[in-house]
GROMACS .gro file of C-alpha atoms in nm:
model
  100
    1MET     CA    1  13.018   9.459   3.662
    2ASN     CA    2  12.607   9.343   3.650
    3LYS     CA    3  12.319   9.531   3.699
    4TYR     CA    4  12.183   9.306   3.951
    5PHE     CA    5  12.003   9.582   4.104
    6TYR     CA    6  11.950   9.938   3.932
    7VAL     CA    7  11.755  10.325   4.038
    8ASP     CA    8  11.426  10.395   3.893
    9ASP     CA    9  11.168  10.642   3.916
   10THR     CA   10  10.845  10.567   4.061
   11PRO     CA   11  10.526  10.719   3.831
   12TYR     CA   12  10.329  10.730   4.202
   13TYR     CA   13  10.576  10.949   4.380
   14PRO     CA   14  10.721  11.173   4.108
   15GLY     CA   15  11.015  11.297   4.153
   16LYS     CA   16  11.111  11.015   4.381
   17PHE     CA   17  11.363  10.651   4.349
   18VAL     CA   18  11.296  10.302   4.382
   19ILE     CA   19  11.593  10.014   4.377
   20ARG     CA   20  11.446   9.748   4.125
   21ILE     CA   21  11.572   9.410   4.122
   22ASN     CA   22  11.684   9.291   3.739
   23HIS     CA   23  11.548   8.907   3.767
   24GLU     CA   24  11.681   8.818   3.430
   25LYS     CA   25  12.024   8.829   3.653
   26PHE     CA   26  11.908   8.581   3.936
   27ASN     CA   27  11.806   8.218   3.900
   28LEU     CA   28  11.486   8.253   4.122
   29THR     CA   29  11.262   7.967   3.982
   30ASN     CA   30  11.177   7.853   4.310
   31PHE     CA   31  11.184   8.186   4.553
   32LYS     CA   32  10.889   8.260   4.807
   33GLY     CA   33  10.824   8.587   4.960
   34SER     CA   34  10.880   8.962   4.854
   35CYS     CA   35  11.192   9.023   4.576
   36ASN     CA   36  11.225   9.371   4.818
   37CYS     CA   37  11.371   9.142   5.106
   38ILE     CA   38  11.669   9.014   4.850
   39PRO     CA   39  11.858   9.391   4.940
   40ALA     CA   40  11.795   9.315   5.314
   41LYS     CA   41  11.976   8.967   5.297
   42LEU     CA   42  12.293   9.115   5.107
   43MET     CA   43  12.266   9.404   5.386
   44MET     CA   44  12.305   9.067   5.636
   45LEU     CA   45  11.990   9.259   5.791
   46SER     CA   46  11.604   9.206   5.840
   47TYR     CA   47  11.353   9.400   5.616
   48ALA     CA   48  11.244   9.635   5.891
   49ASN     CA   49  11.651   9.725   5.928
   50TYR     CA   50  11.694   9.745   5.634
   51LEU     CA   51  11.466  10.013   5.558
   52ARG     CA   52  11.577  10.206   5.850
   53TYR     CA   53  11.945  10.176   5.690
   54CYS     CA   54  11.848  10.319   5.378
   55ARG     CA   55  11.664  10.631   5.559
   56ASP     CA   56  11.929  10.693   5.835
   57ASN     CA   57  12.238  10.629   5.553
   58PHE     CA   58  12.097  10.770   5.228
   59GLY     CA   59  11.758  10.963   5.307
   60ALA     CA   60  11.496  10.713   5.193
   61GLU     CA   61  11.154  10.799   5.291
   62LEU     CA   62  10.972  10.491   5.423
   63ILE     CA   63  10.625  10.491   5.259
   64GLY     CA   64  10.329  10.166   5.333
   65LYS     CA   65  10.304  10.194   5.714
   66ASN     CA   66  10.114   9.887   5.858
   67GLN     CA   67  10.130   9.713   5.501
   68LYS     CA   68  10.286   9.396   5.478
   69TYR     CA   69  10.639   9.507   5.302
   70PRO     CA   70  10.666   9.873   5.369
   71GLN     CA   71  10.934  10.028   5.082
   72ALA     CA   72  11.201  10.327   5.097
   73LEU     CA   73  11.154  10.614   4.855
   74PHE     CA   74  11.503  10.809   4.760
   75THR     CA   75  11.480  11.170   4.680
   76ASP     CA   76  11.829  11.206   4.572
   77LYS     CA   77  11.905  10.966   4.325
   78SER     CA   78  12.289  10.993   4.387
   79LYS     CA   79  12.203  10.837   4.742
   80ALA     CA   80  12.055  10.560   4.590
   81GLU     CA   81  12.300  10.496   4.337
   82ILE     CA   82  12.592  10.484   4.589
   83LEU     CA   83  12.361  10.179   4.778
   84VAL     CA   84  12.271   9.978   4.457
   85LYS     CA   85  12.681   9.967   4.368
   86GLU     CA   86  12.729   9.822   4.700
   87LEU     CA   87  12.429   9.573   4.656
   88ASN     CA   88  12.559   9.527   4.279
   89ARG     CA   89  12.926   9.454   4.443
   90ARG     CA   90  12.730   9.194   4.696
   91ALA     CA   91  12.510   9.009   4.424
   92ALA     CA   92  12.786   8.934   4.226
   93ALA     CA   93  13.022   8.783   4.495
   94VAL     CA   94  12.675   8.599   4.608
   95VAL     CA   95  12.531   8.454   4.250
   96GLY     CA   96  12.960   8.367   4.182
   97ILE     CA   97  12.939   8.143   4.417
   98LYS     CA   98  12.918   7.742   4.292
   99THR     CA   99  12.672   7.551   4.475
  100VAL     CA  100  12.658   7.132   4.502
   0.00000   0.00000   0.00000
């Protein structure tokens, strides 16, 4: 399976993990906005509800209150990898769709 998303540690918050996008796998030539919203769209959630989903179901800590794009930080890498597996499955289905 292609890795469209992966779990990565963050240097700013030792011991915490974030979900990153593998930009080379997506054809985002005319993309406007933050790529942080892509996982939310794949899960068919608003970005705010996606963050709540990460917090409530995977134990993520939400940082960046009152910022343009808050972020989910995961303390348990294995839980983040469960979410990444689902995001990769959904991304593979979407990227595989041919448009005319």
